[in-house]
Tab-separated table of C-alpha atoms in Angstrom:
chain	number	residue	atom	x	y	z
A	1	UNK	CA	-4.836	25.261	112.429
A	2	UNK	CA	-2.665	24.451	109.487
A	3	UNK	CA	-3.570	20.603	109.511
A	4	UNK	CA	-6.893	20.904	110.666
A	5	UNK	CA	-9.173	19.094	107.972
A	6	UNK	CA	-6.245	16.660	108.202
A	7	UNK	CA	-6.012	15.696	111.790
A	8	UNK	CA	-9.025	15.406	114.574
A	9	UNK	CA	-8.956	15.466	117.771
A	10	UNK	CA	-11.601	12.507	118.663
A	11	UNK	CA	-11.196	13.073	122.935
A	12	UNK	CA	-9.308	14.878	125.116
A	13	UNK	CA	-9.277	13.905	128.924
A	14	UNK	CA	-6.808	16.005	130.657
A	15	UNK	CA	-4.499	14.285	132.610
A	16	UNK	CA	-5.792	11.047	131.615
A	17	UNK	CA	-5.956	10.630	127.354
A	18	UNK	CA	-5.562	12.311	124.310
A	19	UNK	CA	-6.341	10.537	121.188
A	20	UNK	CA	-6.241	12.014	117.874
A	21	UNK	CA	-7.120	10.748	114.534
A	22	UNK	CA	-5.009	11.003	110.715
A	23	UNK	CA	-5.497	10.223	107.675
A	24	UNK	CA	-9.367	10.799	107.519
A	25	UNK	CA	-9.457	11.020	103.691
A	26	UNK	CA	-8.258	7.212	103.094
A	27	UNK	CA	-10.331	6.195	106.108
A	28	UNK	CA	-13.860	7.157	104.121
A	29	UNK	CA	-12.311	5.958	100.653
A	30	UNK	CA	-10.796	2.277	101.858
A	31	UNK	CA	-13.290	0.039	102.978
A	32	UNK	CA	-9.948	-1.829	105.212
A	33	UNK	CA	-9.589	1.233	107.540
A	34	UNK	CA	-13.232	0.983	108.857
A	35	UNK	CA	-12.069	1.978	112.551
A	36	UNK	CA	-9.698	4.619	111.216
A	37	UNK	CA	-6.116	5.855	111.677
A	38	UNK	CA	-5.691	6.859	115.971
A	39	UNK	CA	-2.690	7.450	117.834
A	40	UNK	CA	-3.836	7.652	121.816
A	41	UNK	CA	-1.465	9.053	124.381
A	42	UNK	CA	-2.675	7.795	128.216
A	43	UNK	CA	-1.432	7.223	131.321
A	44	UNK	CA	-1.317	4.004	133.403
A	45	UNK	CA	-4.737	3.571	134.674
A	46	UNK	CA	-3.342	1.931	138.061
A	47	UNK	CA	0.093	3.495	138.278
A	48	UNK	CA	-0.653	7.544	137.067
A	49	UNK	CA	2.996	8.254	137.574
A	50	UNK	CA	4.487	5.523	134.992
A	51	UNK	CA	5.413	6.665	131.952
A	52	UNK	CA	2.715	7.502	129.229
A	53	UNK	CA	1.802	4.667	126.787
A	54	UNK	CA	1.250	4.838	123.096
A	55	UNK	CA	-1.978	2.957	121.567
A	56	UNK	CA	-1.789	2.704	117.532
A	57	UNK	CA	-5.090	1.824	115.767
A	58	UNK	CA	-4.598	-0.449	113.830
A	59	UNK	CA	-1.874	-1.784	115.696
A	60	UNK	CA	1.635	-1.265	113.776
A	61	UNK	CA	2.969	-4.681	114.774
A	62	UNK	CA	6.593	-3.958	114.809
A	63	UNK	CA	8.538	-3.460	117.910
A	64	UNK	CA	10.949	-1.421	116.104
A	65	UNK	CA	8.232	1.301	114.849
A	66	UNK	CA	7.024	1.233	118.655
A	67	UNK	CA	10.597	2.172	119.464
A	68	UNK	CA	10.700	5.157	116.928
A	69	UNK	CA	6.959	6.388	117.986
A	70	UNK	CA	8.081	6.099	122.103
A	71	UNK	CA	10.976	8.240	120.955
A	72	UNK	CA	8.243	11.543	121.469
A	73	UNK	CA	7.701	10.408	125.293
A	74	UNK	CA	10.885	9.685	126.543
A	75	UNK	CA	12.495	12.556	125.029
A	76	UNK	CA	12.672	15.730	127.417
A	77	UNK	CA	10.214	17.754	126.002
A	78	UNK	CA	6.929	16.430	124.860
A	79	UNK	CA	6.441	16.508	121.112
A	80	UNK	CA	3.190	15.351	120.018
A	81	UNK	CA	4.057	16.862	116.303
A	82	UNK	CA	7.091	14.803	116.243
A	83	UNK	CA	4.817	11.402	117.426
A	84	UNK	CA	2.422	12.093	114.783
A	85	UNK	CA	5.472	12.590	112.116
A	86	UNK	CA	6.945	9.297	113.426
A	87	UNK	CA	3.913	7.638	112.888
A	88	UNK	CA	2.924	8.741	109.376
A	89	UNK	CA	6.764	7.452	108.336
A	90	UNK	CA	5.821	3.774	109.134
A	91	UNK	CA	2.518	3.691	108.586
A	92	UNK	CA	3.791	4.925	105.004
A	93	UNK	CA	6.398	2.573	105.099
A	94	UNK	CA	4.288	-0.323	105.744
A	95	UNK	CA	1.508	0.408	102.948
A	96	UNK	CA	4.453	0.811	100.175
A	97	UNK	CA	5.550	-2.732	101.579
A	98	UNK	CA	1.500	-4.162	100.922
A	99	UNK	CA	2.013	-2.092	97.327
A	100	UNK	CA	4.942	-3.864	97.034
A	101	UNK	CA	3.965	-7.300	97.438
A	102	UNK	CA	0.643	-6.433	95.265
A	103	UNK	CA	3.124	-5.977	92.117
A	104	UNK	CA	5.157	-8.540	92.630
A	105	UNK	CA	2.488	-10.632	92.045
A	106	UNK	CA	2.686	-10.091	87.888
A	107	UNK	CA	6.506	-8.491	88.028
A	108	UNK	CA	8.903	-11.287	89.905
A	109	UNK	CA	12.030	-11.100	90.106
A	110	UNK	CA	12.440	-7.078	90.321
A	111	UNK	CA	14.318	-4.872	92.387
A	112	UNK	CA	11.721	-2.787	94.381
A	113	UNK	CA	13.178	0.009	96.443
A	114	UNK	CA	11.651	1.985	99.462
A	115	UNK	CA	13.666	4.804	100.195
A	116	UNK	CA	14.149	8.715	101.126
A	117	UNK	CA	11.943	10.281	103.693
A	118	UNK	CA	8.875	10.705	103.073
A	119	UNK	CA	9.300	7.536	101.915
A	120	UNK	CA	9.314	6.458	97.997
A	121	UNK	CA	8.552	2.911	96.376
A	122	UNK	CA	10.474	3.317	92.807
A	123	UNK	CA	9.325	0.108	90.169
A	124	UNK	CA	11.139	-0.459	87.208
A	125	UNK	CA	8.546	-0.551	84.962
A	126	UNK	CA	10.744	-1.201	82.082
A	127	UNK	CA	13.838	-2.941	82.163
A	128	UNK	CA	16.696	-1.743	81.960
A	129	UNK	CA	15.815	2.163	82.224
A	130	UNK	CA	16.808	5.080	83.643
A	131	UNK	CA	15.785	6.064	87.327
A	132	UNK	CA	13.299	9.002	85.957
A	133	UNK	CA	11.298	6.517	83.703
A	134	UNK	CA	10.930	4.270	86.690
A	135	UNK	CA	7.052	4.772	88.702
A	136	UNK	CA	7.991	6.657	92.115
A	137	UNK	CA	5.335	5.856	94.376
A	138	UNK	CA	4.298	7.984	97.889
A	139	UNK	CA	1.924	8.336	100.650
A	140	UNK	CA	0.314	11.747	100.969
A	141	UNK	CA	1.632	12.273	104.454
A	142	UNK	CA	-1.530	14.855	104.805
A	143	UNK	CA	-4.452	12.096	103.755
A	144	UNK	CA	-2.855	8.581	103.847
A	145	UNK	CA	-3.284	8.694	99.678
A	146	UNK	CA	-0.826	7.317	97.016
A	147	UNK	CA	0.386	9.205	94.376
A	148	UNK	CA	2.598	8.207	91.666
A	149	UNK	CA	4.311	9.541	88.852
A	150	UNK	CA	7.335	9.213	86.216
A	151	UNK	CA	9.592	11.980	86.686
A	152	UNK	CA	10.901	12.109	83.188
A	153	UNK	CA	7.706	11.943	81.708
A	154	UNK	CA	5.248	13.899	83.593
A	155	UNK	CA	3.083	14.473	81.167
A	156	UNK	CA	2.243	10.611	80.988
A	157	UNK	CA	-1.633	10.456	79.980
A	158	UNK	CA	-1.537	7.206	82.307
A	159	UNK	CA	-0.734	8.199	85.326
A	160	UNK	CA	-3.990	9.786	86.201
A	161	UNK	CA	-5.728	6.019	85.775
A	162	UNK	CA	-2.799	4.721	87.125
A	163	UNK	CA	-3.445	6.755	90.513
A	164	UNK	CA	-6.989	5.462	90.923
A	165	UNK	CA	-5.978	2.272	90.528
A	166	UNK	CA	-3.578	2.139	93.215
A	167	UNK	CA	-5.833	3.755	95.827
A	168	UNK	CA	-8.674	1.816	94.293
A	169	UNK	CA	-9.126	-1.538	91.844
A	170	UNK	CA	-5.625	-2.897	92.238
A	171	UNK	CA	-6.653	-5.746	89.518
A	172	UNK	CA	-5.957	-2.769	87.031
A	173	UNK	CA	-2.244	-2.858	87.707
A	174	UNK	CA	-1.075	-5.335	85.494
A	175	UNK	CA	-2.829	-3.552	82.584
A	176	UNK	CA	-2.006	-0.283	83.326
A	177	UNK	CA	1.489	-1.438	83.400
A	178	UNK	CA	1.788	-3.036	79.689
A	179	UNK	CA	0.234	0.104	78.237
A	180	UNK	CA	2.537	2.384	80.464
A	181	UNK	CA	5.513	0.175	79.570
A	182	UNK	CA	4.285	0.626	75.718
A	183	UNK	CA	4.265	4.044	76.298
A	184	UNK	CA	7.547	4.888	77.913
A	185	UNK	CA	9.021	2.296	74.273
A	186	UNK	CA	7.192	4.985	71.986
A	187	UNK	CA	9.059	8.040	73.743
A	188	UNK	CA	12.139	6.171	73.619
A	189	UNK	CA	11.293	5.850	69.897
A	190	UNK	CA	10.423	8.929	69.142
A	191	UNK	CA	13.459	10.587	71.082
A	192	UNK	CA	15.942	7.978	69.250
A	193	UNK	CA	14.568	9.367	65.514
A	194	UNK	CA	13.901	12.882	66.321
A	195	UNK	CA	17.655	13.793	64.877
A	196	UNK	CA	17.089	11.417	61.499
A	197	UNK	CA	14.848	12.239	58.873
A	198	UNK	CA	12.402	9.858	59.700
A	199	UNK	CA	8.873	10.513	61.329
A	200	UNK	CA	7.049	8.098	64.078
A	201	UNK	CA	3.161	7.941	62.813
A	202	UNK	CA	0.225	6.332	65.305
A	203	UNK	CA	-1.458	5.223	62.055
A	204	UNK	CA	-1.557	4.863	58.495
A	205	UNK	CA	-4.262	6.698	56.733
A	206	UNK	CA	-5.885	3.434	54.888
A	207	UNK	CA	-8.930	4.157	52.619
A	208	UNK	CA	-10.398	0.902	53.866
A	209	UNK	CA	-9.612	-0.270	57.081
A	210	UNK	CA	-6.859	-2.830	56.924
A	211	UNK	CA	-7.370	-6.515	57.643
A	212	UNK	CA	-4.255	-7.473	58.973
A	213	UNK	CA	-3.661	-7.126	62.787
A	214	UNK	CA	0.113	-5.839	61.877
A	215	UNK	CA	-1.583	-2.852	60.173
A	216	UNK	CA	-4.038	-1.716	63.441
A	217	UNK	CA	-3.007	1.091	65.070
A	218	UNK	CA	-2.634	0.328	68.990
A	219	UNK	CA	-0.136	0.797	71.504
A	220	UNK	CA	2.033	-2.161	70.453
A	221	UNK	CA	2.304	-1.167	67.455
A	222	UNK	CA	5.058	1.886	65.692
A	223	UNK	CA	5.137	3.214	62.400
A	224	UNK	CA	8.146	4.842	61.051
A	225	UNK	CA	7.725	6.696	57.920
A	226	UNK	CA	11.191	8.119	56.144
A	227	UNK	CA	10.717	11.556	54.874
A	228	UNK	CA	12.708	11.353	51.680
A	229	UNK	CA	10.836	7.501	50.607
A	230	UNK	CA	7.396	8.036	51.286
A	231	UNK	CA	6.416	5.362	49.519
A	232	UNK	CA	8.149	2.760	52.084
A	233	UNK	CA	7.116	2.901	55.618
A	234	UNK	CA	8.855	0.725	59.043
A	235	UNK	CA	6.723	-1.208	61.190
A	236	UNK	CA	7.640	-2.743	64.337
A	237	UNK	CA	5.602	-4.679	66.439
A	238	UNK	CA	6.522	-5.014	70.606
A	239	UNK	CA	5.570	-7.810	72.866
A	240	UNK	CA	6.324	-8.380	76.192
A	241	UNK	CA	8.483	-11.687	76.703
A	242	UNK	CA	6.315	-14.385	78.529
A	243	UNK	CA	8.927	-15.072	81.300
A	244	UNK	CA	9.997	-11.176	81.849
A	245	UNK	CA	6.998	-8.791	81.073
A	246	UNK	CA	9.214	-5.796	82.002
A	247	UNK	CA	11.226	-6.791	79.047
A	248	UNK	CA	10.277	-5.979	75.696
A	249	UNK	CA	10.461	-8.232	72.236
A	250	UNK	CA	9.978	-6.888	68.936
A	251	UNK	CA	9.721	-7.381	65.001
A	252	UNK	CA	10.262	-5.782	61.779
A	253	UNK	CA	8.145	-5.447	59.354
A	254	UNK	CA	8.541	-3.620	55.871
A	255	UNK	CA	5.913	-2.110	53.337
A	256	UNK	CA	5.755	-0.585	50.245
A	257	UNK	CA	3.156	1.803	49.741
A	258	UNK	CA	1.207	3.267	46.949
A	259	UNK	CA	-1.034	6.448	47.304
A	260	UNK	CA	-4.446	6.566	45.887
A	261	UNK	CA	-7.335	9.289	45.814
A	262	UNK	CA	-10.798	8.017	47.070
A	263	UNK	CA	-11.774	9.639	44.072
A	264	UNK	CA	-10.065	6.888	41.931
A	265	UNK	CA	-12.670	4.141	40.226
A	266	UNK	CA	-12.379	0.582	41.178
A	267	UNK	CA	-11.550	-2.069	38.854
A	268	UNK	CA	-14.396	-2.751	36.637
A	269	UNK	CA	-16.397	0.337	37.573
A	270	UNK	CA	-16.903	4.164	36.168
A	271	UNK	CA	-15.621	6.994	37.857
A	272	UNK	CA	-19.855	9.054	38.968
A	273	UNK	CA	-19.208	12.380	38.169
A	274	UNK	CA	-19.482	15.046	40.878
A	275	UNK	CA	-18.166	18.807	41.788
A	276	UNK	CA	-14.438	19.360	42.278
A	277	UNK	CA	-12.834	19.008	45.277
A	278	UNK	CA	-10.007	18.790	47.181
A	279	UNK	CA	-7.931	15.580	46.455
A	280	UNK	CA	-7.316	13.025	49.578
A	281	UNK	CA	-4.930	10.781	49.345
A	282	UNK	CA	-4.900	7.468	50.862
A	283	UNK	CA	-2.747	4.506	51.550
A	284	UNK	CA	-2.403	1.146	49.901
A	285	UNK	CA	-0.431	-1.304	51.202
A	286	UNK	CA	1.422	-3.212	47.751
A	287	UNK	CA	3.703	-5.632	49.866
A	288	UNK	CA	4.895	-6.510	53.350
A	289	UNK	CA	7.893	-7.944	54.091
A	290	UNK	CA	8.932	-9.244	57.612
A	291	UNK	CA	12.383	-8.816	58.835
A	292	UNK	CA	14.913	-11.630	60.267
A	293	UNK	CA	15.519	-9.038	63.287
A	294	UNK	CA	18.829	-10.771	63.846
A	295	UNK	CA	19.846	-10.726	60.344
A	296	UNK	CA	18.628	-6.893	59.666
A	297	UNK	CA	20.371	-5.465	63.063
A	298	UNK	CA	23.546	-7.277	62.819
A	299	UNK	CA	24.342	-6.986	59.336
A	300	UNK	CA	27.720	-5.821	57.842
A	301	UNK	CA	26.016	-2.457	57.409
A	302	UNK	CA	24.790	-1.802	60.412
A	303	UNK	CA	27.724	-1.063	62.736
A	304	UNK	CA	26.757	0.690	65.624
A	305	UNK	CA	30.671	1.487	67.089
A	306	UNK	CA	32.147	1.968	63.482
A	307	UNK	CA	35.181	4.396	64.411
A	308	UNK	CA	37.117	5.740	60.893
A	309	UNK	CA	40.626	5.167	60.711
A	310	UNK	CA	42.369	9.003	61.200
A	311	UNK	CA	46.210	6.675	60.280
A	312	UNK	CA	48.104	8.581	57.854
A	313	UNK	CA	50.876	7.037	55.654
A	314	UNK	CA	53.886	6.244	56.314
A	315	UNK	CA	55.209	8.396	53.338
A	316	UNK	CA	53.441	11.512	55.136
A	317	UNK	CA	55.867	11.486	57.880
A	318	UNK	CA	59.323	10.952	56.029
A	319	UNK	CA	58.515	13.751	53.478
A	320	UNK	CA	57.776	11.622	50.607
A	321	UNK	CA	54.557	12.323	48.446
A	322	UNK	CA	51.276	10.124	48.561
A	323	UNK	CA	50.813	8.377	46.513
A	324	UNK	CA	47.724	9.918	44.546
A	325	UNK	CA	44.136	7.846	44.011
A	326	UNK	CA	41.853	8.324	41.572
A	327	UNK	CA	38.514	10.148	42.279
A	328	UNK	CA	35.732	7.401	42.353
A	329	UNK	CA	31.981	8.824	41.906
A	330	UNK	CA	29.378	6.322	43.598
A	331	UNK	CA	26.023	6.827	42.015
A	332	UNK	CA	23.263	5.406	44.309
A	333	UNK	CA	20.098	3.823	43.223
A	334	UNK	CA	16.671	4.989	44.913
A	335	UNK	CA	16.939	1.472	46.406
A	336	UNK	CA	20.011	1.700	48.050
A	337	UNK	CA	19.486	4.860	49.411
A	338	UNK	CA	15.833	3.811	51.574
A	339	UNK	CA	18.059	0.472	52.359
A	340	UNK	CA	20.808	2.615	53.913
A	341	UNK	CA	18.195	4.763	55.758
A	342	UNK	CA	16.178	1.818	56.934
A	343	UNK	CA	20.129	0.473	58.255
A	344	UNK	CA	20.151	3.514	59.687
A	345	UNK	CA	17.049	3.649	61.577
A	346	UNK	CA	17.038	0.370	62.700
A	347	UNK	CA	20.457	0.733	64.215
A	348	UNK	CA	19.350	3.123	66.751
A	349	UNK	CA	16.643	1.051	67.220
A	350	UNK	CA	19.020	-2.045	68.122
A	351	UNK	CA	20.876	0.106	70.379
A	352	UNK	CA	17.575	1.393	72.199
A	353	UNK	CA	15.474	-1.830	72.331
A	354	UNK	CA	18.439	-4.588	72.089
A	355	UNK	CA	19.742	-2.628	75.056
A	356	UNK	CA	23.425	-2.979	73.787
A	357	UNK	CA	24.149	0.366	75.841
A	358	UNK	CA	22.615	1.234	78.887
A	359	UNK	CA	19.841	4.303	78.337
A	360	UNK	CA	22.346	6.686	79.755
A	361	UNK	CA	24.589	6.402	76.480
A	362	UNK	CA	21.930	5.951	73.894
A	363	UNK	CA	20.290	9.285	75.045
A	364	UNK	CA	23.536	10.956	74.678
A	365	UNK	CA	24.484	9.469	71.497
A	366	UNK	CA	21.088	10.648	70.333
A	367	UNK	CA	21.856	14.188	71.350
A	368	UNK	CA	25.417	14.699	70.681
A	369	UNK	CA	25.454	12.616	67.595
């Protein structure tokens, strides 16, 4: 009763045949599985006392799934739930394998694993990355549907499209799979800065929109705005590399910023008087300044392992005094001080995207630190 809307019996000879039919949903919904998904139990038409036959439909094609599936007949006691359970398992098994060989089409050279019961298809999306942000890919064992997810981001806005496109227009895969792998970058982002003062913005309020592709918001596209220099803002631009699109490229950019009320007259034009308001203030890009990535994450500043000396003198152990040091005041200038936090925040960013630690490590250092 439990799996009734799920499984059919289509005829029932006693004695003779019992054949029974699965996975009705994804028979109505892919136009492949016209004749449907039946497993038939008979006996030999000529010889009733040989042992019962199995007849898939379609036919699995592998004598080692016919070997699991027999498994239910020879064993003492009749077990048409276990058949059905064996059955499901490959079948499932063998459409991960077709999913399989559908991404590897526009992701080569990738580790795909199918493993656990029911069975699960993980795809590194992104590479390197943790387990969770991989795509774990099932078969409904109920309805013969494939579900997907990312367990450490379940709330993925993707994923729903992402679903249909697996049990439907598999062309969409490759594009779902930029913007997902865009995606899972941002929350690496925005997890990396979430302990500096520092703030990840999808756009910049422009009063006219900008020209320049660089300034368009879009999912390639990050804006890092430090809290204490408003007037200086981070952008960095991702691409996928041509021969690994799992792998991700990137680009600084840097821009100095002016803010402006759409209330303020143009040059060579009077300010049309009208009832006060509420000010708005807008953005105005002044300069932009791309970064030698190399240069700017490997400078002598930007240390990611720098471990202070804790060695004492030598006079400290042999009971002679140190010798004393004069008190030195540093006085920054506003421009060092958004240089050292733009050091700052692209050095986490070398360590997420340069992938100089594996994700395990930067997490923690993002937690801990």
């Amino acid at each position: 009763d439990r799996l009734d809307e799920n499984i059919k019996i289509d005829e029932y000879i006693p004695g003779v045949k019992l054949t029974v039919s699965y996975w009705r949903e994804l028979t109505t919904k892919d136009p492949k599985s016209e004749l449907g998904y039946k497993l038939t139990i008979q006996t030999d038409p000529n010889d009733p006392t040989r042992t019962l036959s199995v007849i898939h439909i379609p036919s699995i094609g592998q004598k080692e799934s016919n070997e699991i599936a027999d498994r239910a007949i020879h064993s003492d006691h009749l077990s048409m739930e276990r058949l059905i359970v064996h059955t499901v398992y490959i079948r499932s098994v063998q459409r991960l394998t077709d999913l399989k060989a559908e991404f590897n089409k526009f992701l080569k050279n990738i580790e795909y694993f199918i493993q656990g019961t029911p069975a699960i298809l993980t795809i590194p999306i992104l590479n390197p990355c943790l387990r969770a942000e991989q795509i774990h890919v099932t078969v409904d064992t109920h309805t013969g549907m494939l579900k997907c997810h990312v367990p450490k981001h379940l709330d993925c806005p993707i994923m729903p499209e992402f679903q249909l496109a697996l049990n439907g227009d598999t062309s969409k895969l490759a594009q779902l799979s930029t913007e997902l792998r865009y995606w899972i970058t941002h929350k690496r982002c925005e997890i990396t800065l979430q302990h500096l003062p520092a703030v990840i913005m999808e756009n910049l309020p422009f009063l006219s929109p900008p020209t320049l592709p660089l300034l368009k918001s879009g999912r390639q596209k990050i804006f890092v705005k430090l809290k204490r220099h408003p007037q200086i803002v981070l952008i960095l631009h991702l691409k996928e590399k041509e021969n690994n699109p799992n792998e991700i490229d990137y680009t600084f950019h840097l821009g100095f910023l002016n803010f402006v009320s759409q209330e303020d007259p143009a040059e060579g034009q009077q300010q049309v008087p009208h009832p006060p308001e509420i000010p708005r203030f807008y953005t105005k890009l002044l300069k932009l300044v791309e970064f030698d990535t190399f240069v700017a994450t490997h400078g002598p500043g930007t240390h990611v392992n720098d471990v202070p000396s804790y060695k004492r003198k030598l006079g400290d152990f042999i009971g002679q005094p140190a010798s004393k040091q004069a008190k030195t005041i540093i006085r920054r200038t506003s421009s060092q001080n958004w240089l050292m936090s733009l050091q700052c925040v692209m050095r986490r960013f070398r360590s997420l995207l340069c992938l100089e630690n594996s994700p395990r490590e930067i997490y923690h250092t993002v937690a801990f630190k």
